[in-house]
Coordinates of C-alpha atoms in Angstrom, one line a residue:
M1 CA -21.8 19.8 12.1
D2 CA -24.7 19.5 9.6
D3 CA -22.2 20.3 6.8
Q4 CA -20.0 17.4 7.9
V5 CA -22.9 15.0 8.0
S6 CA -24.0 16.2 4.6
W7 CA -20.6 15.8 3.2
F8 CA -20.2 12.3 4.7
S9 CA -23.6 11.3 3.2
R10 CA -22.5 12.6 -0.1
I11 CA -19.2 10.7 0.0
K12 CA -21.1 7.4 0.9
R13 CA -23.5 7.9 -2.1
I14 CA -20.4 8.3 -4.4
L15 CA -18.8 5.2 -2.9
G16 CA -22.1 3.4 -3.4
G17 CA -22.3 4.6 -7.0
V18 CA -18.7 3.7 -7.7
L19 CA -19.2 0.1 -6.3
L20 CA -22.6 -0.3 -8.1
G21 CA -20.9 0.8 -11.3
S22 CA -18.2 -1.8 -10.7
L23 CA -20.9 -4.4 -10.2
I24 CA -22.5 -3.4 -13.4
V25 CA -19.2 -3.5 -15.3
T26 CA -18.5 -6.9 -13.8
G27 CA -21.9 -8.1 -14.9
V28 CA -21.2 -6.8 -18.5
F29 CA -18.0 -8.7 -18.5
A30 CA -19.7 -11.8 -17.1
S31 CA -22.3 -11.7 -19.7
G32 CA -19.6 -12.1 -22.4
A33 CA -18.0 -15.0 -20.5
A34 CA -19.5 -17.7 -22.5
E35 CA -17.9 -16.4 -25.7
V36 CA -14.6 -16.1 -24.0
V37 CA -14.7 -19.4 -22.3
A38 CA -15.8 -21.0 -25.5
E39 CA -12.8 -19.4 -27.3
H40 CA -10.4 -20.7 -24.7
G41 CA -11.9 -24.1 -24.1
S42 CA -12.4 -23.7 -20.4
S43 CA -15.4 -24.3 -18.3
A44 CA -13.9 -23.1 -15.0
F45 CA -16.1 -19.9 -15.0
S46 CA -19.7 -19.8 -13.7
I47 CA -21.6 -16.6 -14.2
A48 CA -23.6 -17.2 -11.0
S49 CA -20.3 -17.8 -9.1
G50 CA -18.7 -14.7 -10.5
L51 CA -21.7 -12.5 -9.5
F52 CA -22.0 -14.0 -6.1
M53 CA -18.3 -13.2 -5.2
T54 CA -18.8 -9.7 -6.8
L55 CA -21.6 -9.3 -4.2
V56 CA -19.3 -10.7 -1.5
M57 CA -16.5 -8.1 -2.3
F58 CA -19.3 -5.4 -2.5
L59 CA -20.3 -6.4 1.2
V60 CA -16.6 -6.4 2.2
I61 CA -16.0 -2.9 1.0
T62 CA -19.2 -1.5 2.3
L63 CA -18.6 -2.9 5.8
V64 CA -15.0 -1.7 5.9
A65 CA -16.1 1.7 4.6
T66 CA -18.8 2.3 7.1
E67 CA -16.7 1.0 10.0
K68 CA -19.6 -0.4 11.9
V69 CA -17.3 -3.4 12.6
H70 CA -13.6 -3.4 12.7
R71 CA -12.1 -4.0 9.2
T72 CA -10.1 -7.1 10.4
L73 CA -13.2 -8.8 11.9
V74 CA -15.1 -8.0 8.6
V75 CA -12.6 -10.0 6.4
F76 CA -12.1 -12.6 9.2
F77 CA -15.8 -13.4 9.2
I78 CA -16.2 -13.3 5.4
A79 CA -13.1 -15.5 4.8
A80 CA -14.4 -18.0 7.6
S81 CA -17.9 -18.0 6.1
L82 CA -16.6 -18.7 2.5
L83 CA -14.7 -21.8 4.0
F84 CA -17.7 -23.0 6.0
L85 CA -19.9 -22.6 2.9
N86 CA -17.3 -24.6 0.7
Y87 CA -17.5 -27.7 3.1
T88 CA -21.2 -27.6 4.1
F89 CA -23.6 -26.6 1.3
G90 CA -20.7 -27.0 -1.1
H91 CA -20.8 -30.7 -0.4
F92 CA -24.3 -30.9 -2.0
F93 CA -23.8 -28.0 -4.5
P94 CA -20.3 -28.0 -6.1
Q95 CA -20.9 -24.5 -7.5
L96 CA -20.7 -23.2 -4.0
Q97 CA -17.2 -24.5 -3.5
F98 CA -15.5 -21.1 -3.5
L99 CA -12.7 -21.5 -1.1
S100 CA -11.2 -24.8 0.3
L101 CA -8.6 -24.7 3.1
H102 CA -5.9 -25.6 0.8
Q103 CA -6.8 -22.8 -1.7
A104 CA -7.2 -20.3 1.3
F105 CA -3.6 -21.0 2.5
A106 CA -2.3 -21.0 -1.1
S107 CA -3.8 -17.5 -1.8
I108 CA -1.9 -15.9 1.0
D109 CA 1.0 -13.9 -0.2
G110 CA 3.7 -15.0 2.3
E111 CA 6.1 -12.6 0.8
V112 CA 4.0 -9.5 1.8
I113 CA 3.3 -11.0 5.3
A114 CA 7.0 -11.7 5.9
L115 CA 8.1 -8.3 4.7
L116 CA 5.6 -6.6 7.0
V117 CA 6.5 -8.6 10.0
G118 CA 10.3 -8.0 9.4
M119 CA 9.9 -4.4 8.9
M120 CA 7.6 -3.9 11.8
M121 CA 10.3 -5.5 14.1
I122 CA 13.0 -3.3 12.7
V123 CA 11.1 0.0 12.9
W124 CA 10.0 -0.8 16.6
V125 CA 13.7 -1.4 17.6
L126 CA 14.6 1.8 15.9
S127 CA 11.8 3.7 17.7
Q128 CA 13.3 2.7 21.0
T129 CA 16.3 5.0 20.3
H130 CA 13.9 8.0 19.7
V131 CA 15.6 8.5 16.2
F132 CA 12.2 9.4 14.6
E133 CA 11.6 12.2 17.0
W134 CA 15.2 13.4 16.5
L135 CA 14.6 13.5 12.7
A136 CA 11.4 15.4 13.2
V137 CA 13.4 18.0 15.3
K138 CA 15.9 18.1 12.4
L139 CA 13.1 18.7 9.8
F140 CA 11.5 21.5 12.0
E141 CA 14.9 23.2 12.2
V142 CA 15.6 23.1 8.4
S143 CA 12.1 24.3 7.7
K144 CA 12.2 27.1 10.1
G145 CA 8.8 25.9 11.4
K146 CA 6.9 26.6 8.2
I147 CA 4.1 24.2 7.8
M148 CA 3.9 24.5 4.0
V149 CA 7.8 23.6 3.7
L150 CA 7.2 20.5 6.0
F151 CA 4.1 19.4 3.9
F152 CA 5.9 19.4 0.6
S153 CA 9.2 18.0 2.3
F154 CA 7.3 15.0 3.6
F155 CA 5.7 14.4 0.2
F156 CA 8.7 14.5 -1.9
I157 CA 11.0 12.7 0.7
T158 CA 8.5 9.8 0.7
A159 CA 8.2 10.0 -3.1
V160 CA 12.0 9.7 -3.8
L161 CA 12.4 7.0 -1.1
S162 CA 9.5 5.0 -2.5
A163 CA 11.0 4.9 -5.9
F164 CA 14.4 3.5 -4.8
L165 CA 13.3 1.3 -1.8
D166 CA 9.8 0.2 -2.0
N167 CA 6.7 2.0 -0.8
V168 CA 5.9 -0.2 2.2
T169 CA 9.4 0.2 3.7
T170 CA 9.4 4.0 3.1
I171 CA 6.0 4.2 4.9
F172 CA 7.4 2.3 7.8
L173 CA 10.4 4.7 8.1
I174 CA 8.7 8.0 7.5
T175 CA 5.4 7.9 9.2
P176 CA 6.7 7.9 12.8
V177 CA 8.6 11.1 11.8
A178 CA 5.5 12.7 10.5
I179 CA 3.6 11.7 13.6
S180 CA 6.3 13.2 15.8
I181 CA 6.4 16.5 14.0
S182 CA 2.5 16.7 13.9
K183 CA 2.6 16.7 17.8
I184 CA 4.8 19.9 17.6
F185 CA 2.1 21.8 15.7
W186 CA -0.9 20.2 17.5
I187 CA -2.3 19.0 14.1
N188 CA -3.8 15.6 13.2
P189 CA -1.0 13.6 11.7
T190 CA -3.3 12.2 8.9
R191 CA -2.8 15.7 7.2
F192 CA 0.8 14.6 6.6
V193 CA 0.3 10.8 6.2
I194 CA -2.4 10.8 3.5
P195 CA -0.1 12.8 1.1
M196 CA 2.7 10.5 2.0
I197 CA 0.6 7.5 1.1
I198 CA -0.3 8.9 -2.2
A199 CA 3.4 9.9 -2.9
S200 CA 4.6 6.4 -2.0
N201 CA 2.2 4.7 -4.4
L202 CA 2.7 7.3 -7.1
W203 CA 6.6 7.2 -7.1
G204 CA 6.5 3.4 -6.5
T205 CA 5.1 3.4 -10.1
A206 CA 8.3 4.8 -11.5
T207 CA 10.8 2.0 -10.8
L208 CA 11.1 -1.8 -11.0
I209 CA 11.3 -2.2 -7.3
G210 CA 8.9 0.5 -6.1
D211 CA 5.8 -1.5 -6.0
P212 CA 5.2 -5.4 -6.1
P213 CA 3.2 -5.3 -9.5
N214 CA 6.2 -3.7 -11.1
I215 CA 8.5 -6.5 -9.8
M216 CA 6.0 -9.0 -11.3
I217 CA 5.8 -7.1 -14.6
G218 CA 9.6 -6.8 -14.8
S219 CA 10.4 -10.4 -14.0
Y220 CA 7.6 -11.7 -16.5
A221 CA 8.4 -9.4 -19.3
G222 CA 12.3 -9.1 -18.7
L223 CA 12.2 -5.5 -18.4
S224 CA 15.1 -3.8 -16.6
F225 CA 15.3 -1.1 -13.8
N226 CA 16.3 1.5 -16.4
Q227 CA 13.5 0.8 -18.7
F228 CA 11.0 1.4 -16.0
L229 CA 12.8 4.6 -14.8
L230 CA 13.2 6.0 -18.4
D231 CA 9.7 5.3 -19.6
L232 CA 7.7 5.9 -16.4
G233 CA 9.9 8.3 -14.6
L234 CA 9.1 11.6 -16.5
P235 CA 5.2 11.1 -16.4
V236 CA 5.5 10.3 -12.6
V237 CA 7.5 13.4 -12.0
I238 CA 5.1 15.7 -13.9
M239 CA 2.1 13.9 -11.9
S240 CA 3.7 14.4 -8.6
I241 CA 4.0 18.1 -9.1
I242 CA 0.4 18.4 -10.0
I243 CA -0.8 15.9 -7.3
S244 CA 1.3 17.5 -4.5
L245 CA -0.3 21.1 -5.4
S246 CA -3.8 19.6 -5.5
L247 CA -3.2 18.0 -2.2
Y248 CA -2.0 21.3 -0.7
L249 CA -5.1 23.1 -2.0
M250 CA -7.4 20.3 -0.6
M251 CA -5.7 20.6 2.9
R252 CA -4.9 24.3 2.9
W253 CA -7.7 25.3 5.3
E254 CA -6.7 22.7 7.9
L255 CA -3.0 23.3 7.6
G256 CA -3.7 27.0 8.1
K257 CA -5.2 26.2 11.5
V258 CA -2.0 24.7 13.0
K259 CA -0.3 26.0 16.2
K260 CA 1.6 29.2 15.4
I261 CA 5.3 29.1 16.4
K262 CA 5.9 32.4 18.1
D263 CA 9.4 32.1 19.2
F264 CA 11.2 29.6 16.8
D265 CA 14.6 29.6 18.6
A266 CA 13.1 28.9 22.1
T267 CA 10.8 26.3 20.7
L268 CA 13.7 24.5 18.9
K269 CA 15.8 24.6 22.0
E270 CA 13.1 23.1 24.1
M271 CA 12.5 20.4 21.4
K272 CA 16.2 19.4 21.3
S273 CA 16.3 19.1 25.0
M274 CA 13.1 16.9 25.0
Y275 CA 13.9 14.6 22.0
K276 CA 17.3 13.4 22.5
L277 CA 18.8 10.2 21.1
K278 CA 18.8 7.2 23.5
H279 CA 20.7 3.8 23.5
K280 CA 23.4 5.0 21.0
K281 CA 25.0 1.5 20.6
L282 CA 21.5 0.1 19.7
L283 CA 21.0 3.0 17.3
I284 CA 24.2 2.5 15.5
A285 CA 23.5 -1.3 15.2
S286 CA 20.0 -0.6 13.9
L287 CA 21.2 1.8 11.3
I288 CA 23.8 -0.6 10.1
V289 CA 21.3 -3.5 9.9
L290 CA 18.8 -1.1 8.1
A291 CA 21.4 0.0 5.7
L292 CA 22.3 -3.6 4.9
V293 CA 18.6 -4.5 4.4
I294 CA 18.2 -1.6 2.0
I295 CA 21.4 -2.6 0.1
F296 CA 19.9 -6.1 -0.5
F297 CA 16.6 -4.5 -1.5
F298 CA 18.7 -3.0 -4.3
L299 CA 20.5 -6.2 -5.1
H300 CA 17.4 -8.4 -5.2
G301 CA 17.6 -8.7 -9.0
M302 CA 21.2 -10.0 -8.8
F303 CA 20.3 -12.7 -6.2
H304 CA 16.6 -13.3 -7.4
M305 CA 15.9 -12.8 -3.7
P306 CA 12.3 -11.6 -2.6
A307 CA 12.4 -8.3 -0.5
A308 CA 11.0 -10.2 2.5
V309 CA 14.2 -12.2 2.8
P310 CA 16.5 -9.2 3.8
A311 CA 13.7 -7.7 5.9
V312 CA 13.3 -11.0 8.0
M313 CA 17.1 -11.5 8.2
G314 CA 17.5 -7.9 9.3
A315 CA 14.8 -8.2 12.1
A316 CA 16.5 -11.5 13.3
L317 CA 19.9 -10.1 13.3
L318 CA 18.7 -6.9 15.2
M319 CA 16.9 -8.9 17.8
L320 CA 20.1 -10.9 18.4
I321 CA 22.3 -7.7 18.7
R322 CA 19.8 -6.2 21.1
D323 CA 19.8 -9.3 23.1
R324 CA 23.6 -9.2 23.2
L325 CA 23.6 -5.5 24.3
I326 CA 21.2 -6.2 27.1
R327 CA 23.5 -9.1 28.4
R328 CA 26.6 -6.8 28.2
K329 CA 24.8 -4.0 30.2
F330 CA 23.0 -6.1 32.8
G331 CA 25.3 -9.1 33.0
R332 CA 24.2 -12.7 32.7
G333 CA 22.1 -12.8 35.9
H334 CA 18.4 -13.4 36.4
A335 CA 17.5 -9.8 35.9
S336 CA 19.1 -9.7 32.5
K337 CA 17.4 -12.8 31.3
E338 CA 14.1 -11.5 32.5
L339 CA 14.5 -8.2 30.7
M340 CA 15.7 -9.9 27.6
E341 CA 12.7 -12.3 27.6
Q342 CA 10.3 -9.3 28.3
R343 CA 11.6 -7.4 25.2
I344 CA 11.4 -10.5 23.0
H345 CA 7.8 -11.0 24.2
E346 CA 6.9 -7.3 23.6
T347 CA 8.4 -7.5 20.1
F348 CA 6.4 -10.5 19.0
S349 CA 3.1 -9.8 20.9
R350 CA 2.8 -6.0 20.8
D351 CA 5.2 -4.6 18.2
V352 CA 4.1 -6.8 15.4
E353 CA 0.5 -5.6 14.9
W354 CA -1.3 -8.9 14.3
L355 CA -4.5 -7.1 13.5
V356 CA -3.0 -5.7 10.4
I357 CA -1.3 -9.0 9.5
G358 CA -4.6 -10.8 10.1
F359 CA -6.4 -8.3 7.8
F360 CA -4.0 -9.0 5.0
I361 CA -4.1 -12.8 5.4
F362 CA -8.0 -12.9 5.4
L363 CA -8.3 -10.3 2.6
F364 CA -5.9 -12.6 0.5
M365 CA -8.2 -15.5 1.2
I366 CA -11.3 -13.6 -0.1
V367 CA -9.4 -12.4 -3.2
G368 CA -8.3 -15.9 -3.7
A369 CA -11.9 -17.0 -3.7
V370 CA -12.7 -14.3 -6.3
E371 CA -9.8 -15.6 -8.4
Q372 CA -11.0 -19.2 -7.9
T373 CA -14.3 -18.4 -9.5
G374 CA -12.4 -17.5 -12.7
L375 CA -13.8 -13.9 -12.7
L376 CA -10.4 -12.2 -13.0
D377 CA -9.6 -14.5 -15.9
V378 CA -12.8 -13.5 -17.5
V379 CA -12.2 -9.8 -17.1
A380 CA -8.8 -10.2 -18.6
G381 CA -10.1 -12.3 -21.5
Q382 CA -12.8 -9.8 -22.2
I383 CA -10.2 -7.0 -22.3
Q384 CA -8.3 -9.0 -25.0
H385 CA -11.4 -10.0 -26.8
T386 CA -13.2 -6.7 -26.8
F387 CA -10.5 -4.1 -27.3
G388 CA -7.6 -6.1 -28.8
D389 CA -8.2 -4.8 -32.4
N390 CA -7.5 -1.2 -31.3
L391 CA -4.2 -0.7 -29.8
L392 CA -4.8 2.7 -28.0
V393 CA -8.2 1.7 -26.7
C394 CA -6.8 -1.6 -25.4
A395 CA -4.0 0.3 -23.7
L396 CA -6.6 2.5 -22.0
A397 CA -8.9 -0.3 -21.1
I398 CA -5.9 -2.1 -19.4
L399 CA -5.1 1.1 -17.5
W400 CA -8.5 1.9 -16.3
I401 CA -9.8 -1.5 -15.4
S402 CA -6.5 -2.3 -13.6
A403 CA -6.8 0.8 -11.7
I404 CA -10.5 0.2 -10.5
F405 CA -9.8 -3.4 -9.6
S406 CA -6.6 -2.4 -7.7
A407 CA -8.5 0.3 -5.7
F408 CA -11.0 -2.2 -4.4
L409 CA -9.1 -5.5 -4.6
D410 CA -5.6 -6.4 -4.2
N411 CA -3.4 -5.5 -7.3
I412 CA -1.2 -8.5 -7.1
P413 CA -3.5 -11.3 -8.1
F414 CA -5.1 -9.1 -11.0
T415 CA -1.5 -8.3 -12.2
A416 CA -0.7 -12.0 -12.2
V417 CA -3.8 -12.8 -14.3
M418 CA -3.2 -9.9 -16.6
L419 CA 0.6 -10.9 -17.3
P420 CA -0.2 -13.5 -20.0
V421 CA -3.0 -11.5 -21.5
V422 CA -0.7 -8.5 -22.0
A423 CA 2.1 -10.7 -23.4
N424 CA -0.4 -12.3 -25.8
L425 CA -1.6 -8.9 -27.0
I426 CA 2.0 -7.6 -27.5
G427 CA 2.9 -10.7 -29.5
F428 CA -0.3 -10.2 -31.6
Y429 CA 0.7 -6.7 -32.5
E430 CA 4.5 -7.7 -33.1
L431 CA 3.1 -10.0 -35.9
Q432 CA 1.8 -6.7 -37.6
W433 CA 5.2 -5.1 -37.1
I434 CA 3.9 -2.9 -34.3
D435 CA 5.9 -2.4 -31.1
A436 CA 3.3 -2.5 -28.3
T437 CA 5.7 -2.8 -25.4
F438 CA 4.0 0.2 -23.8
L439 CA 1.0 -2.1 -22.9
W440 CA 3.2 -3.2 -19.9
W441 CA 3.3 0.6 -18.7
A442 CA -0.5 0.7 -19.0
L443 CA -0.7 -2.3 -16.6
A444 CA 2.0 -0.8 -14.3
F445 CA 0.2 2.5 -14.2
G446 CA -3.2 1.0 -13.5
A447 CA -2.2 -1.5 -10.9
C448 CA 0.2 0.9 -8.9
L449 CA -1.9 4.1 -9.1
G450 CA -5.1 2.3 -8.4
G451 CA -3.7 1.6 -5.0
N452 CA -4.2 5.2 -4.2
G453 CA -8.0 5.0 -4.6
T454 CA -9.0 3.5 -1.2
L455 CA -7.6 2.7 2.2
I456 CA -7.5 -1.0 1.2
G457 CA -5.9 -0.5 -2.3
A458 CA -2.3 -1.1 -1.3
S459 CA -0.3 -2.5 1.5
A460 CA 1.4 0.8 2.1
N461 CA -2.0 2.4 3.0
L462 CA -2.8 -0.1 5.6
V463 CA 0.7 0.1 7.1
A464 CA 0.3 3.8 7.4
A465 CA -3.0 3.5 9.1
W466 CA -1.7 0.8 11.6
L467 CA 1.3 3.2 12.5
L468 CA -1.3 6.0 13.2
E469 CA -3.4 3.7 15.4
K470 CA -0.2 2.7 17.4
E471 CA -0.2 6.4 18.4
K472 CA -3.9 6.6 19.1
Y473 CA -4.9 8.4 15.9
H474 CA -7.5 7.0 13.4
L475 CA -7.5 7.1 9.7
S476 CA -10.9 6.0 8.5
F477 CA -11.8 4.6 5.1
M478 CA -14.0 7.5 4.3
E479 CA -11.5 10.1 5.4
Y480 CA -9.0 8.6 3.1
F481 CA -11.5 8.0 0.2
K482 CA -12.7 11.5 -0.2
I483 CA -9.1 12.6 -0.8
G484 CA -7.5 9.5 -2.3
F485 CA -10.2 8.5 -4.8
P486 CA -10.6 11.7 -6.7
L487 CA -6.8 12.1 -6.9
M488 CA -6.5 8.5 -8.1
I489 CA -8.9 9.4 -10.9
L490 CA -6.8 12.5 -11.6
Q491 CA -3.6 10.4 -11.7
V492 CA -5.0 7.7 -14.0
S493 CA -6.3 10.5 -16.3
M494 CA -2.7 11.9 -16.5
A495 CA -1.4 8.5 -17.1
S496 CA -3.9 8.0 -19.9
V497 CA -2.3 11.1 -21.5
A498 CA 1.1 9.6 -21.0
I499 CA -0.2 6.4 -22.7
W500 CA -1.5 8.4 -25.6
V501 CA 1.9 10.1 -26.0
M502 CA 3.5 6.7 -26.1
F503 CA 1.1 5.5 -28.6
L504 CA 1.8 8.6 -30.9
A505 CA 5.6 7.9 -30.5
L506 CA 5.2 4.5 -32.1

């Protein structure tokens, strides 16, 4: 027990040091703001405002990490306080106007929210058929009950699916299977889910559709799916081998304590009798709808359609199909109508996890306030101003700063701010007959891999935590941090080597 307390204290000191270091770095960037602002002719940035919002983010991350208050309540209160401050003290002191109601709503990423709601509905309808438990039994059968085989299976299945779907959708589909199989071995499912989170963000880096920052980069720079896969695919494969082995070594002691399967055949037979598929018509309809949603994920580039659109359409279609199946089974009487309304009510009130949706909404508002101060623009401008003369150093600065900001903030607004900066840098080097296209890969590596640093670093992380909480398991900020952050540093270090190789190849 004393060892656990000591370890927890040590991790808290590390987290405090990282956050303090980030604060100092921000202060250094802010100290050069006057020169950048003068160069770009903008007066939007105030050093005091930037430092204040840095302290606000420091407070948010500290409160979320210590878990003294539920993380959704933390961001709810901070966002509400910024709004209140804007309209009260901000009335007398305009420099305190960080977040108006209009800016708050504008900062919410509706695409992410709609994607989450749509996939929550689809996954819950699927879960009613017990298909996730059935898949867990099949994995158990194929692995012959060997925990090491299952561990690496979950890692690489999640990885490959995240590259060719997207990491949020993959986590929605695979996490329930991991939870089901963990119950067989009497092991905490976080031992499977943490590696899955890391695999999803890592392999989401490899393709155009794997992670939202890549979609933004590809759209802005006109980069194709094949360019992402060819340039980032091999480094990600090499990283995934090293990271999977590192994860196994870090968790080997806990995995070694799992329940031993004495009679594999008898256990398998018992599991097959317990976990049978239910509601086969609903299962077939759900799989068809899910397949259509996935197909349209692939075709989003052809139709210029956000991923949220097929997810919401699929959820709506599946709800109608389930309604029709209920009517056919129970007729059109009062009982059928009551059951149908009960199912719809459960889906919207219980199955859609509004605590998670609320967390994203209020976190987007807080990040919007940070963006409103001009702080992210200053950081981006300072990268260009300070490192622009040295191509390799510039690429590494983009990589590491993007990773740190993505770990503790949302990577979407930072990527949006960095897009024109990277484009300008590439244009600057093209005038010198230097191909600096690989700067886009530095941004992609940093924004996507940084999401592995903390539990709030990426949407997939929070979705996995929610799915665990639905089954009465808790993944804390610190539990994830002590595994995810060191491995994020390792991943970004390996990405630095990949960037160096790209630089040598020029």
